[in-house]
Each structure stands twice: as C-alpha cells, then as structure tokens.
Coordinates of C-alpha atoms in Angstrom, one line a residue:
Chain Y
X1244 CA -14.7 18.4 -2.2
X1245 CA -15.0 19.0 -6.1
X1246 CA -16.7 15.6 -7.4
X1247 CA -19.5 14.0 -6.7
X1248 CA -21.3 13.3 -3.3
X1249 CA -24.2 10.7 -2.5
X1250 CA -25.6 9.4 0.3
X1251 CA -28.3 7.2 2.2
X1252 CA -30.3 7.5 -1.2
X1253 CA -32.8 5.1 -1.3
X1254 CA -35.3 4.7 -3.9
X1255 CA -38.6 2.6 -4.7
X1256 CA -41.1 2.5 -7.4
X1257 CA -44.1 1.5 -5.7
X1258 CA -42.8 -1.5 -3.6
X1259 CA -40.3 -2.2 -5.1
X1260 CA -37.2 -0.6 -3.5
X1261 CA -34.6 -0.3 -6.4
X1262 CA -31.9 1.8 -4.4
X1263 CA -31.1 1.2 -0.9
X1264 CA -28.8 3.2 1.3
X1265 CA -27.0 3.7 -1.7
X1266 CA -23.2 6.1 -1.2
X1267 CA -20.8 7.1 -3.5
X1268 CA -18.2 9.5 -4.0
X1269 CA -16.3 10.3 -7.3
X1270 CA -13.6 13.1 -7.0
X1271 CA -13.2 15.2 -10.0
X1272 CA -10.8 13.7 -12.1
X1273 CA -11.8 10.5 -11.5
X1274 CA -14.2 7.7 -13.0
X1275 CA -16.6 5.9 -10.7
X1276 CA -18.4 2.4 -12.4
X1277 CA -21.8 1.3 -11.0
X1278 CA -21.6 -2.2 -11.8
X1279 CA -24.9 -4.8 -11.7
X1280 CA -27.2 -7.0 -13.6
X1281 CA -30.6 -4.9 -15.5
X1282 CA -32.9 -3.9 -13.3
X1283 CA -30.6 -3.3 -10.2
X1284 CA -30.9 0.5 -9.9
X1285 CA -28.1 2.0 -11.4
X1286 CA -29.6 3.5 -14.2
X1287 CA -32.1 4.9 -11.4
X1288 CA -29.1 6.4 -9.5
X1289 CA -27.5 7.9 -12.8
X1290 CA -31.5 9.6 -13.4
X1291 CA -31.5 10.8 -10.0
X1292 CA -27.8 12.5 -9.8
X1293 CA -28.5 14.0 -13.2
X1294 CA -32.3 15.1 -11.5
X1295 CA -34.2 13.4 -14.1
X1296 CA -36.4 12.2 -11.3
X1297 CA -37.0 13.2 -7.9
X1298 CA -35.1 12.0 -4.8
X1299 CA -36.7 10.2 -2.3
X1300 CA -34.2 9.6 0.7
X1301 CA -31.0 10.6 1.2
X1302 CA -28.6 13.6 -0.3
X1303 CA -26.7 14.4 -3.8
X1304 CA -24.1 16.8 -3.4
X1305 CA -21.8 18.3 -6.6
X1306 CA -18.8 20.2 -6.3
X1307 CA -19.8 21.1 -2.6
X1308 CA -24.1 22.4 -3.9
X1309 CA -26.5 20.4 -2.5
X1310 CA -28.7 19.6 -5.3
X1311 CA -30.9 16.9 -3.9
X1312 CA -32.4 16.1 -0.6
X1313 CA -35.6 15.9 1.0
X1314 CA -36.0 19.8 0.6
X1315 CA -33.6 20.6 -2.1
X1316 CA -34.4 19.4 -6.0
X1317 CA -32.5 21.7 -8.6
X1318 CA -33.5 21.2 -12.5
X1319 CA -31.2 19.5 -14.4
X1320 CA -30.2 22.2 -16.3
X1321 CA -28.7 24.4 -13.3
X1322 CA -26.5 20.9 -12.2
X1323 CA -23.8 21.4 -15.2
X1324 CA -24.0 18.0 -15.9
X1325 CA -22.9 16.2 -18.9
X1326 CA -24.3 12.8 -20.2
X1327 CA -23.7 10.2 -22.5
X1328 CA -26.1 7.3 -23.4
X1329 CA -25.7 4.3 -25.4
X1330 CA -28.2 5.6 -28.1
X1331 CA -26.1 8.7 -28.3
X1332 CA -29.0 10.8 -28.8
X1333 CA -27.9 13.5 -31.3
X1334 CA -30.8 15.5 -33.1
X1335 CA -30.7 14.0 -36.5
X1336 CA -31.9 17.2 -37.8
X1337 CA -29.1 19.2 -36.7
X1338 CA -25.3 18.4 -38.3
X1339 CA -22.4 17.6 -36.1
X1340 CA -21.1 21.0 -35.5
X1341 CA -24.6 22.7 -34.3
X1342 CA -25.4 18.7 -32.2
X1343 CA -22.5 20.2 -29.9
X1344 CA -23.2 23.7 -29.6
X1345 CA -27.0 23.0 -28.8
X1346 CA -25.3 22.1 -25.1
X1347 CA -24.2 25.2 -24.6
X1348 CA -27.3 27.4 -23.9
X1349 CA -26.0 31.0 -22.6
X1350 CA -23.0 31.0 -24.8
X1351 CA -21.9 33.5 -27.4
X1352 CA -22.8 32.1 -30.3
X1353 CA -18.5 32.9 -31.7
X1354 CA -17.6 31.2 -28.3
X1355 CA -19.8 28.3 -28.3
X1356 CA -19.1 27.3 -32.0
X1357 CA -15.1 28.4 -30.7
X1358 CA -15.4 25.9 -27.7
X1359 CA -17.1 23.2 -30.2
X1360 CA -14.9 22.9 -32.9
X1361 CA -12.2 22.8 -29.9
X1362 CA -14.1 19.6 -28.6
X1363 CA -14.7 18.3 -31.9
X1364 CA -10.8 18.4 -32.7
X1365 CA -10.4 16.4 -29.3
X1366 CA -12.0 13.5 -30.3
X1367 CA -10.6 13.6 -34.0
X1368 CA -13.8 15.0 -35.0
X1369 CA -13.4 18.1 -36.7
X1370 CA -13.6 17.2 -40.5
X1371 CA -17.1 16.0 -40.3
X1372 CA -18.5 18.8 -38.6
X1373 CA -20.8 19.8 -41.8
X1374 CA -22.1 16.2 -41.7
X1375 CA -25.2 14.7 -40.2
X1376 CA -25.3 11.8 -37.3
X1377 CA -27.2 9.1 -40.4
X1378 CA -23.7 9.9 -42.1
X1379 CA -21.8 8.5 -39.1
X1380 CA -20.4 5.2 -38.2
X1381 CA -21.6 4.5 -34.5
X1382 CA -18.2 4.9 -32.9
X1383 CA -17.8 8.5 -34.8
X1384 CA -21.5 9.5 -33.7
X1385 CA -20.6 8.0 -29.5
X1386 CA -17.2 10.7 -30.2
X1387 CA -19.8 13.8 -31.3
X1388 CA -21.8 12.8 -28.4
X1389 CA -18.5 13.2 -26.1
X1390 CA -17.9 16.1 -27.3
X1391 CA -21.3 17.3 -26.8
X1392 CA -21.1 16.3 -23.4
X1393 CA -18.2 17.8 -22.6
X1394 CA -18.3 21.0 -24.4
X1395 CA -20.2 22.9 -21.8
X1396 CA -17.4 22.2 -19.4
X1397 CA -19.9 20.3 -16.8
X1398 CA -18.8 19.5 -13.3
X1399 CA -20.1 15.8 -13.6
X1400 CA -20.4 13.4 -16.6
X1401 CA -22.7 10.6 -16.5
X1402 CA -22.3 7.8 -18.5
X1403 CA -25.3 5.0 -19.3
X1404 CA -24.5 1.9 -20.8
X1405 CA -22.4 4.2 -23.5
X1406 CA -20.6 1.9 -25.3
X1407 CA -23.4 -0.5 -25.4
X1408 CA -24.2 0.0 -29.0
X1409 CA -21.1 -0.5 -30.4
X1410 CA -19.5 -3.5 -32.1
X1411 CA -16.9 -5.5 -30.0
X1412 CA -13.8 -3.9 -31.8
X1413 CA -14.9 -0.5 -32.0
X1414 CA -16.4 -0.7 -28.2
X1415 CA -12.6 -1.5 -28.0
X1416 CA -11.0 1.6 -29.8
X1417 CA -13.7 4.0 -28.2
X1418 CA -13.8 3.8 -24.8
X1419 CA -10.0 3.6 -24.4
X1420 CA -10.0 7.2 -26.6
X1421 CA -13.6 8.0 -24.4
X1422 CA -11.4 7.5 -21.3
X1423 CA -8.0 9.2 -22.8
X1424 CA -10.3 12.2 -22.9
X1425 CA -12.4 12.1 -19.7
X1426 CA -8.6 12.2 -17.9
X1427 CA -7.1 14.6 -19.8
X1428 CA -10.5 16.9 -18.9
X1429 CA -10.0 15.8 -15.4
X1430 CA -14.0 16.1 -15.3
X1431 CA -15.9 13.5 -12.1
X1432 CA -17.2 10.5 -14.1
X1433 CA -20.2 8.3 -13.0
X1434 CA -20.5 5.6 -15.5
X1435 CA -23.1 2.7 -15.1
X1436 CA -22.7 -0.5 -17.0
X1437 CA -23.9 -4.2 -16.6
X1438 CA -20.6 -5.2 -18.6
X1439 CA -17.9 -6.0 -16.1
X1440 CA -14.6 -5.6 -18.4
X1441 CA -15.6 -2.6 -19.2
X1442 CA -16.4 -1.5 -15.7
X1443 CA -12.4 -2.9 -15.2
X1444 CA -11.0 -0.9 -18.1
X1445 CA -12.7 2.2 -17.3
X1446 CA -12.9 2.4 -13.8
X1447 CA -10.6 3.4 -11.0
X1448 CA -13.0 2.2 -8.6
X1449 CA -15.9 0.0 -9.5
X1450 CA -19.0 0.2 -6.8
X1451 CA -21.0 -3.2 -7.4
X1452 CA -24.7 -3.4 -7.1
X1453 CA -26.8 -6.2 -5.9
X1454 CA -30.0 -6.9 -6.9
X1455 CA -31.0 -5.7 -4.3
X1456 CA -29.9 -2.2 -4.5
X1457 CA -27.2 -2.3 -1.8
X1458 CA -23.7 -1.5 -2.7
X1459 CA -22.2 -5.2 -2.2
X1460 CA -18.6 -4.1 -2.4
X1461 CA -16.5 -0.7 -3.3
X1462 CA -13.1 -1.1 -4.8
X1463 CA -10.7 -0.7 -7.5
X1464 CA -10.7 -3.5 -10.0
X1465 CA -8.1 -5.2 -8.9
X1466 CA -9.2 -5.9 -5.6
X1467 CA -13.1 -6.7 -7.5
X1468 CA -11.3 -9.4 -9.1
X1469 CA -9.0 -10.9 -7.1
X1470 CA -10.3 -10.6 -3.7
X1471 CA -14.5 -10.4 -4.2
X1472 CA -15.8 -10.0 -0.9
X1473 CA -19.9 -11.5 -1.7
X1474 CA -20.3 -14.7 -4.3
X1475 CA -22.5 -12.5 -6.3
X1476 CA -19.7 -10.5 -7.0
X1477 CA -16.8 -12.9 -7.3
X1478 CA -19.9 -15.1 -10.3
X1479 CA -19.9 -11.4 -12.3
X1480 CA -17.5 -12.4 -14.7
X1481 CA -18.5 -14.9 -15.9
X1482 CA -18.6 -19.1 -15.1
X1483 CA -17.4 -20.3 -12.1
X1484 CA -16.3 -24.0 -10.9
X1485 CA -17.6 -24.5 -7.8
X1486 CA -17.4 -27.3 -5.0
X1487 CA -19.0 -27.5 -1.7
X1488 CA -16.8 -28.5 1.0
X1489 CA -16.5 -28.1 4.5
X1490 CA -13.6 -26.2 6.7
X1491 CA -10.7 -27.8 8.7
X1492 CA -8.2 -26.9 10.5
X1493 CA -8.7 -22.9 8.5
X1494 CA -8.6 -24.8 4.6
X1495 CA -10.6 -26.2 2.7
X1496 CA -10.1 -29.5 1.1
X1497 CA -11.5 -29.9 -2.8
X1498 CA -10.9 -32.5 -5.4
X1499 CA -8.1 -30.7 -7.1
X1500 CA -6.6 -29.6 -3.9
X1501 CA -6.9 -27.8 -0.6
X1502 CA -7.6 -23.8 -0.5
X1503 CA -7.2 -21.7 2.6
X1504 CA -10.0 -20.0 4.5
X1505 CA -8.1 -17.9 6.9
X1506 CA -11.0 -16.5 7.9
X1507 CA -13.6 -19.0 9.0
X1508 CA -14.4 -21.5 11.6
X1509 CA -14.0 -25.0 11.5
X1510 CA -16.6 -26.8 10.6
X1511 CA -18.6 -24.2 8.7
X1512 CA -19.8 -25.5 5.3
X1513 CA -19.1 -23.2 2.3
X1514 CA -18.5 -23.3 -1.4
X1515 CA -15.4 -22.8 -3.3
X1516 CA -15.7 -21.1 -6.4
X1517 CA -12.7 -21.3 -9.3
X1518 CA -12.2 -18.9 -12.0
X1519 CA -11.9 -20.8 -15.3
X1520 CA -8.3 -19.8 -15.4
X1521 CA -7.9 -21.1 -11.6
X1522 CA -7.9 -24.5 -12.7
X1523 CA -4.2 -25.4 -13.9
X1524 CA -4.0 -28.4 -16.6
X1525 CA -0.4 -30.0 -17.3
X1526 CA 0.0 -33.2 -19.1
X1527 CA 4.0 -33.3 -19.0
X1528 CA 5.3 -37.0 -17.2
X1529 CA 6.2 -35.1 -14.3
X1530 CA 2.8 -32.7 -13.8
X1531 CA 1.2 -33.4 -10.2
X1532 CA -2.0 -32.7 -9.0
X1533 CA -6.3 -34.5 -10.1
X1534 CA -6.0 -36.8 -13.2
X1535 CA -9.0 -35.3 -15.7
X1536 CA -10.4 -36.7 -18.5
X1537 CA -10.8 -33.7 -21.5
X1538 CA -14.1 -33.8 -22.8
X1539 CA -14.1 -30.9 -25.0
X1540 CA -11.9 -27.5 -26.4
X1541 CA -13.0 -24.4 -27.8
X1542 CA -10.3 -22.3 -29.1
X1543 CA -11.2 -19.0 -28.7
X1544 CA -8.3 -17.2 -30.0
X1545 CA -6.5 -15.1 -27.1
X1546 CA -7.0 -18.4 -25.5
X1547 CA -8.8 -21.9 -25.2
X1548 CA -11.8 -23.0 -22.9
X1549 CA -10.9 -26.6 -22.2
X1550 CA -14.2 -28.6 -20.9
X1551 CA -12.7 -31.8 -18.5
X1552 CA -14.3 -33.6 -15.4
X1553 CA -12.5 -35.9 -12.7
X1554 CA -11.2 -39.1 -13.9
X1555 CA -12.3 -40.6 -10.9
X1556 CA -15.5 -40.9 -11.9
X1557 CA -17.8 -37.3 -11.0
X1558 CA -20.4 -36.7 -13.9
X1559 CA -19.7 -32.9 -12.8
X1560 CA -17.9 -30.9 -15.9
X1561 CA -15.0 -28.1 -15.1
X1562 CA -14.2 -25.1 -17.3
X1563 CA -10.4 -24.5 -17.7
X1564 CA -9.1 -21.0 -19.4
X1565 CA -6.0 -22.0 -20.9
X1566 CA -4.0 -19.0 -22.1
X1567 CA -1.2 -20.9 -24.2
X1568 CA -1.6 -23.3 -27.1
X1569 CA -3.4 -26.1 -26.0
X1570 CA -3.8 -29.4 -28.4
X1571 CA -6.0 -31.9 -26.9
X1572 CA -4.9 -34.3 -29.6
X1573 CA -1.3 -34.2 -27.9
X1574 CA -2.0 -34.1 -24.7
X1575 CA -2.1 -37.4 -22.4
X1576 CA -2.5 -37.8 -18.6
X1577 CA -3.9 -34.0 -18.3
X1578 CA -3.9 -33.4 -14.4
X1579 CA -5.5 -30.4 -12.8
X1580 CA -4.3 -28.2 -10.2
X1581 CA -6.1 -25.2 -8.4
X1582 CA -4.1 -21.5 -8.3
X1583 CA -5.4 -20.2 -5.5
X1584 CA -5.5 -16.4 -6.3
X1585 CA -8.5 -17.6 -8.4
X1586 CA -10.0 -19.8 -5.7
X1587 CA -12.4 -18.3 -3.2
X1588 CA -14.4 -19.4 -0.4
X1589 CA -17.8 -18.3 0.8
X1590 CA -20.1 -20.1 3.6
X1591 CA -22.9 -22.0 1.9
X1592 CA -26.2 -21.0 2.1
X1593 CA -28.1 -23.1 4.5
X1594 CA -30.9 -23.9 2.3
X1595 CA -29.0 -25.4 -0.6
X1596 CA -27.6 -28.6 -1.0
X1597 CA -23.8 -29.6 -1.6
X1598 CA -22.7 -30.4 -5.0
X1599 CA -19.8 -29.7 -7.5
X1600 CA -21.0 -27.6 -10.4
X1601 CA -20.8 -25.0 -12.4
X1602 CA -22.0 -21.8 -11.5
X1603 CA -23.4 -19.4 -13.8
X1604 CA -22.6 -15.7 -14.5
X1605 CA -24.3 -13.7 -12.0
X1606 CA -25.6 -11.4 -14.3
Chain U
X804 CA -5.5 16.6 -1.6
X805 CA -8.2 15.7 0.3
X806 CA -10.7 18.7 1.6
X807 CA -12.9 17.9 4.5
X808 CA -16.4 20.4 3.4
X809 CA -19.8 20.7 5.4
X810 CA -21.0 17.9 3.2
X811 CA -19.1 15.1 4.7
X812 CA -19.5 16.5 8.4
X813 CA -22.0 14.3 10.8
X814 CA -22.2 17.2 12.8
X815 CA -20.8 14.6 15.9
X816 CA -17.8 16.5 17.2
X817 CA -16.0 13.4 18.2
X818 CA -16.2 11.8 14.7
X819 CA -15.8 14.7 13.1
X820 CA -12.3 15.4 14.7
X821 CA -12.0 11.9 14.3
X822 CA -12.2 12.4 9.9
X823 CA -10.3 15.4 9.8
X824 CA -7.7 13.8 11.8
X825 CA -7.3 10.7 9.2
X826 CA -7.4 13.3 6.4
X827 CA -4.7 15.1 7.6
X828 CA -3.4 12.1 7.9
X829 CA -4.1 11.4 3.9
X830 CA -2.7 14.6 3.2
X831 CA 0.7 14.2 4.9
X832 CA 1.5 10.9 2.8
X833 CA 0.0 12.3 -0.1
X834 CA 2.1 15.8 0.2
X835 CA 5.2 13.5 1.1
X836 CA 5.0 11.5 -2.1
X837 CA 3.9 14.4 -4.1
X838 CA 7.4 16.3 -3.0
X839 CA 9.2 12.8 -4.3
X840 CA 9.8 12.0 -0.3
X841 CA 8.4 8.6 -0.3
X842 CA 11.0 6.7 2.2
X843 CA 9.0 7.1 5.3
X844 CA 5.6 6.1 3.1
X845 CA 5.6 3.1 4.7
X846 CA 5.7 4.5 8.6
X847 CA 3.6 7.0 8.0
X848 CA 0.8 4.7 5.9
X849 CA 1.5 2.6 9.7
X850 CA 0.3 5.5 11.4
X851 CA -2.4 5.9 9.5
X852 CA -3.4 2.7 9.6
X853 CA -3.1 2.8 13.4
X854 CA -5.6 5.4 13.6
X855 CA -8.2 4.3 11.3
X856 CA -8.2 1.1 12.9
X857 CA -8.4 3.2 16.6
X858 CA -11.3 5.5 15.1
X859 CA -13.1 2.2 14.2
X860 CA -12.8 0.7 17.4
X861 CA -14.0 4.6 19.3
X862 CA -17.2 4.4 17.1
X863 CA -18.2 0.7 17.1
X864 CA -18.3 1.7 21.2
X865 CA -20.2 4.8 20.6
X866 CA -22.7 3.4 18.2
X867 CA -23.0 0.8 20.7
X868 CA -23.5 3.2 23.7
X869 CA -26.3 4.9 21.5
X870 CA -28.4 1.6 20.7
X871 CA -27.6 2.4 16.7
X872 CA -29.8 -0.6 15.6
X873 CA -27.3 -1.3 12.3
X874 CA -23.6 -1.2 14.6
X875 CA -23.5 -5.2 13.2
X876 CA -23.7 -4.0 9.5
X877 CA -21.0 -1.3 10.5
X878 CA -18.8 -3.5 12.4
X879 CA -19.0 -6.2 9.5
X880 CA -18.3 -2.7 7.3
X881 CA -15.1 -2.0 8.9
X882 CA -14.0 -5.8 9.2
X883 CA -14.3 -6.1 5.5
X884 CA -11.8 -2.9 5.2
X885 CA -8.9 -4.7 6.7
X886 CA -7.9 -5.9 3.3
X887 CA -7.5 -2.1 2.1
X888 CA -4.8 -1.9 4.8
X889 CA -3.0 -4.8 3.8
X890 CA -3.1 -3.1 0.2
X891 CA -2.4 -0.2 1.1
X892 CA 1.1 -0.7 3.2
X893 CA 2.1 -2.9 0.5
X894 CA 2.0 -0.3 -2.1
X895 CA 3.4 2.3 0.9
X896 CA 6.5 -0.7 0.5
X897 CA 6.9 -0.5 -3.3
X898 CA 6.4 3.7 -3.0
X899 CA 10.4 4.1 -3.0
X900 CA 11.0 1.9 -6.0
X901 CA 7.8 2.0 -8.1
X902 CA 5.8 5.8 -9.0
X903 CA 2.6 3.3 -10.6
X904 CA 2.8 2.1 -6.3
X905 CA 2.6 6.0 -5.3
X906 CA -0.2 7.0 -7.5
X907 CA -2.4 3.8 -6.4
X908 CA -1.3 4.3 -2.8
X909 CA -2.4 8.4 -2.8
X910 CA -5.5 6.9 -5.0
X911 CA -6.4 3.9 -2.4
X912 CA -5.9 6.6 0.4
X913 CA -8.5 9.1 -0.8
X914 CA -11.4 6.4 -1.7
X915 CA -10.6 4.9 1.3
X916 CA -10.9 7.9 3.8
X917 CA -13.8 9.8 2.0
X918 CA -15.9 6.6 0.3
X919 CA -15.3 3.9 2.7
X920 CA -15.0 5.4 5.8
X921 CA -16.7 9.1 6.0
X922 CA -19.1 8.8 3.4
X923 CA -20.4 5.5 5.0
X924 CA -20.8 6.9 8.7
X925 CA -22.9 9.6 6.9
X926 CA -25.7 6.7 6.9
X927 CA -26.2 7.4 10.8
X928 CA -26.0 10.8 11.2
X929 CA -29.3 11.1 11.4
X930 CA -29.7 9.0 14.0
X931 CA -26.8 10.5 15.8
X932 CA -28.3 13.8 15.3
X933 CA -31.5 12.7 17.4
X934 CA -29.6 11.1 20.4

C-alpha cells in the first residue's frame, strides 16, 4: 500500500510510557490527524515516523519499505519525508528561493531551482522569492515552508502543530490553502495537533490520543463528533453539561429530559454529557420542556453562550450555544430542552460521586 | 483500490485469506461506484458487512482457542465497530442519489478494512506467530 504504515509502536522515556500499542495507517492522498492534549505522545510518534529518534517496539512502514523496527532504523534523510513545524524553520540566512531548494539535495541545480519556483508559484509564492523569511508575514513564511516541504516530492508529509503560530484569521486562510495543496499533491499526510477544529477541518480521519498513549478512538470527524465512543473524547471540544443519572428501562432520565442508552443495562449509573449547543432554549408561549432562569450572555458573534441554571432551584449553571439572535432582555419564560444528537451517555466512574456540573475541556 | 502487501500480512493463513477476502470485497464496491454502477451499493456493502462481522466472530474463537490474553480488548475492538456498519450502509443507501455518499462510502471502506480491522490484528501477530 502507498501511505503510511505503523504498528504496535510503543514508546517510553524512562518510565514513563508515552506511546502504547500505537497503529495507524494514512493512504497516500490522504490526511491522518493525531489528535490529544501536550504531552500525549504525538509529537513522539511524528519524531519517530520521520526517524528523528529511535523505535523501540513495534514497525513503521512507507510506501511498502520498512524503515523502523527492532532491526531496521533508516536515517531520515533516505525516508523522503517532508515536514512542516509550527516555527517553520527556514534558514534566515538563506532567501526564499534557495530555503526551498536546500531540500532538494541530489538535484541539478537547473532542476531543483525549476521544481522550486514551480512550488513557490503553488502556494502564490513566487514574487518574493528574492526576499528573506524576517521580510515575511507568518502565514507567507508557513506557505515557503510548504513549498519547501513539498518540493522534493516526499512520499510522507508530517505536520507538527503547523498552524500553531499563526493568528486566528490567517490560521484560517492557511490551512484551507495548506490542505487545497496537500490534495491536489495527493502526498500521505500525518498531521499532529492539540487543536480539535483543526484536526476536523483538516482531517479525513482523526486518530485521538489519550493521555495515556493509547489510540482512544479512530474515525472521521463526523463520527468524533457526533458519536464519541470514550468521555475523554466526547470533553475535547470544549465544555460539556453534564448530569449523573442512572439507567431505566435502556434511557436515561435528566432534568431537561430523558436520553436513550440503547446500549446499557438497567441500573448502571453513568453521566450524561451535553454539548453547549445540545441544550435547546425557547421562550415562545407555547415552548415545552425545564423552566430556566438566565443568569448571563456572552455574544460571541457567529453565536451567543447563554449561562442559565434550573428554575427549580439547583445552584448548578448550564452553558447553552445559541446560534441565532438571542436577546435576554426579550426573552421571558426561557425553557430548556435536550437535542439528543448532542447528548451522550457514558457509565460513571465508580469512584466519583453524582452531581450535575460542568465539565471542563479535556484538553 | 485497496492492495493487500507483505506489510499487512500476520502470516496466519486463515486470517490472511480472511483480509484479502474483505478487500476484494472493498474493491468490488469501490470498482462498482468508480464505473458509476452504484445501484447494487447497498447489497453488496450487505455482503460485506456480513463477512466482516463473520471474520470477527472466526477470530474472537481463534484468539480464544489460543489463550490470546487481550481477546476482551479485541472483542470490545470489534463491538465498538458496529457503528461503522450502520454508517457505512447508510451512505451505500444515499450512493445512487448523492456522489459526496460514494466518495465517503469508498473512503469509510478503505479506513475501515486496512486501519480498523487489519492493521489492528497486526497487534497479535506476534503472538500468533509463537503458537
């Protein structure tokens, strides 16, 4: 299979095991997001696929060559890998034109400045090949260090962290070109991140890992978001609502309604957790569902975060997402209901007590 | 398509036939839908689904006849994969109507067979090797 291969790695510093039994598989064309909190291996997978450092346990295959396992370590520069890291790492000494060429050791020198200047016109860079990287907005100097990346045709990209250093709205503008140019390269893309909408924007399958160091769920965003299979993954994006209940007859009953748990026992204790935007607020006369008393709105924009608790008296505060204009000086009987494609049900953890709360982001 | 190399061999002839057999499989649908013939998706995902879940079932027994000390994590493994089928024949559904249903179907279908199903039996081939 062209792409990447790698399995039953595992990997410790010391004692303390950062990779465990780790597998993944990126075909070429596609892009493949590691997705965890700091410090939960990813960056050491990245480093160990790229053969920055040396394999412990398992196997890293690349376009069908073995180039890690426990009697197999080739250098990184025989892998044909490409990277890309968040501090972009161009030589300052060298201008734009000669930062991509430098990748392509072995090249004709008429070739290799041919094939950059190519590169350099893909990612609308071409005009400031004469300049330096301290010239260079960070968004132009991330698109040099594409290009670089790319240039010597590499059977695997890896990507740290690599919008990381940009500012919100041109994190925005690069990574959708960044991506527009990975597919149209058709190049096998591992791409670690701690940021989970970029992991959803980029990725057509997202890998999450736990802290600790298993892979806690494989699957395209879609499914990561709609239908998390571990807490941890469902708390990655951010706050969650969350009440402890107990299940009956296959649901699950909570304050602001009941949600099914196909799935589990009767009887079995487990926690609900609500997306912000799970919880549905409608003050109309004829709105059904929890009576809440607003206690705060932040208007954010693309839309509002609405702070309520019950009115029947819990200290406990909800977060509500609420996409359309929302003006809490209008609105009177609010009542909350629960749409239960945001709603999810995991079994409680023995040791800890029962409570409504929030829950925060996991990473 | 989807090529079945050394690589992703556990060198278990029985599981091996087992994954190229599903990969075929893969390969049908996917040369079906690439040829614009996507009105017997839905059967054919069936079938497919059908044999993954009859492959599961042949190696839960044989990790179990082999003491493999992890055939809970596995089993737990495959359980959590029944949501893939449920995705998968409703986009084998919407194949006829909707090409965005095709690509994510021949997409699911490829992550599915070598990430979620060979590439994680690779974790006892070692073990199986040594039976």
């Amino acid at each position: 299979m062209k792409g990447l291969l790698i399995h039953g790695v595992s990997h410790a510093y010391g004692d303390n095991k950062v990779l465990d039994k780790v597998a993944v598989v990126v075909p070429a064309g596609e892009l493949v997001c590691l997705l965890g909190p700091s410090g939960c291996g990813k960056s050491t997978l990245l480093r160990l696929a790229a053969g920055l450092e040396v394999l412990q346990e398992g196997s890293i295959v690349i376009d069908d060559v073995t180039v890690a396992s426990n009697t197999v370590h080739v250098e990184p520069e025989n892998r044909h890998i490409g990277f890309m890291f968040q501090d972009y790492a161009l030589f300052p000494h060298l201008n734009v034109l000669d930062n991509v060429i430098f990748g392509m050791v072995g090249s004709a020198a008429d070739k290799a400045r041919s094939r950059a200047m190519e590169m350099l016109d893909q990612v609308g860079m071409v005009d400031q090949a004469s300049k330096h990287p301290h010239t260079l907005s960070g968004g132009q100097q991330q698109r040099v260090a594409l290009a670089r990346a790319l240039a010597p045709e590499p059977k695997l990209l890896l990507l740290d962290e690599p919008f990381s250093g940009l500012d919100t709205n041109m994190r925005a503008r690069i990574r959708e070109e960044t991506l527009g140019v990975l597919k149209e390269f058709g190049v096998a893309t591992l791409m670690v991140t701690h940021d989970p909408e970029e992991a959803m924007f980029m990725a057509d399958r997202i890998k999450i890992l736990g802290s600790d160091g298993h892979i806690l769920q494989a699957a395209r965003p879609h499914e990561i978001y709609y239908h998390p299979k571990h807490e941890f993954v469902a708390k990655m994006f951010g706050l969650m609502n969350r009440f402890d209940s107990v299940v009956v007859n296959s649901q699950v009953e909570t304050p602001l309604g009941s949600v099914a748990a196909p799935d589990m026992a009767d009887g079995i204790k487990v926690q609900v957790l609500i997306r912000p935007e799970g919880i549905v607020l409608e003050s109309h006369e004829n709105a059904s569902g929890t009576a809440v008393e607003l206690l705060s709105t932040h208007l954010l924009g693309h839309d509002n975060i609405v702070r309520v608790r019950l009115a029947s008296g819990s200290s406990s505060e909800l977060y509500v997402r609420v996409h359309h204009a929302f003006e809490p000086e209008l609105a009177l009987g609010i009542k909350a209901t629960i749409d239960s494609d945001y709603a999810f049900v995991f079994p409680l953890d023995v040791e800890e007590g029962g409570s409504s709360s929030l829950v925060k982001a996991a990473q | 398509m989807v090529e079945l190399t050394s690589s992703f061999e556990l060198e278990f002839d029985a599981l091996d036939q087992d994954h190229q057999k599903m990969v075929d499989q893969v390969n049908a649908i996917i040369k079906k839908i690439d040829a614009g013939n996507t009105d017997d998706c839905k059967a054919l995902v069936a079938d497919f689904v059908a044999l993954s879940k009859r492959h599961f079932a042949r190696e839960e027994a044989l990790l179990v006849s082999v003491h493999y000390p992890d055939v809970e994590k596995h089993r737990k493994h495959h359980l959590d994969l029944n949501d893939k089928f449920d995705h998968m024949l409703e986009f084998a559904k919407m194949a006829p109507e909707n090409d965005m249903a095709c690509e994510s179907l021949k997409k699911e279908l490829v992550y599915f067979i070598m990430d979620d199903v060979i590439t994680a039996d690779l974790e006892f081939k070692d073990f199986l090797s040594q039976t």
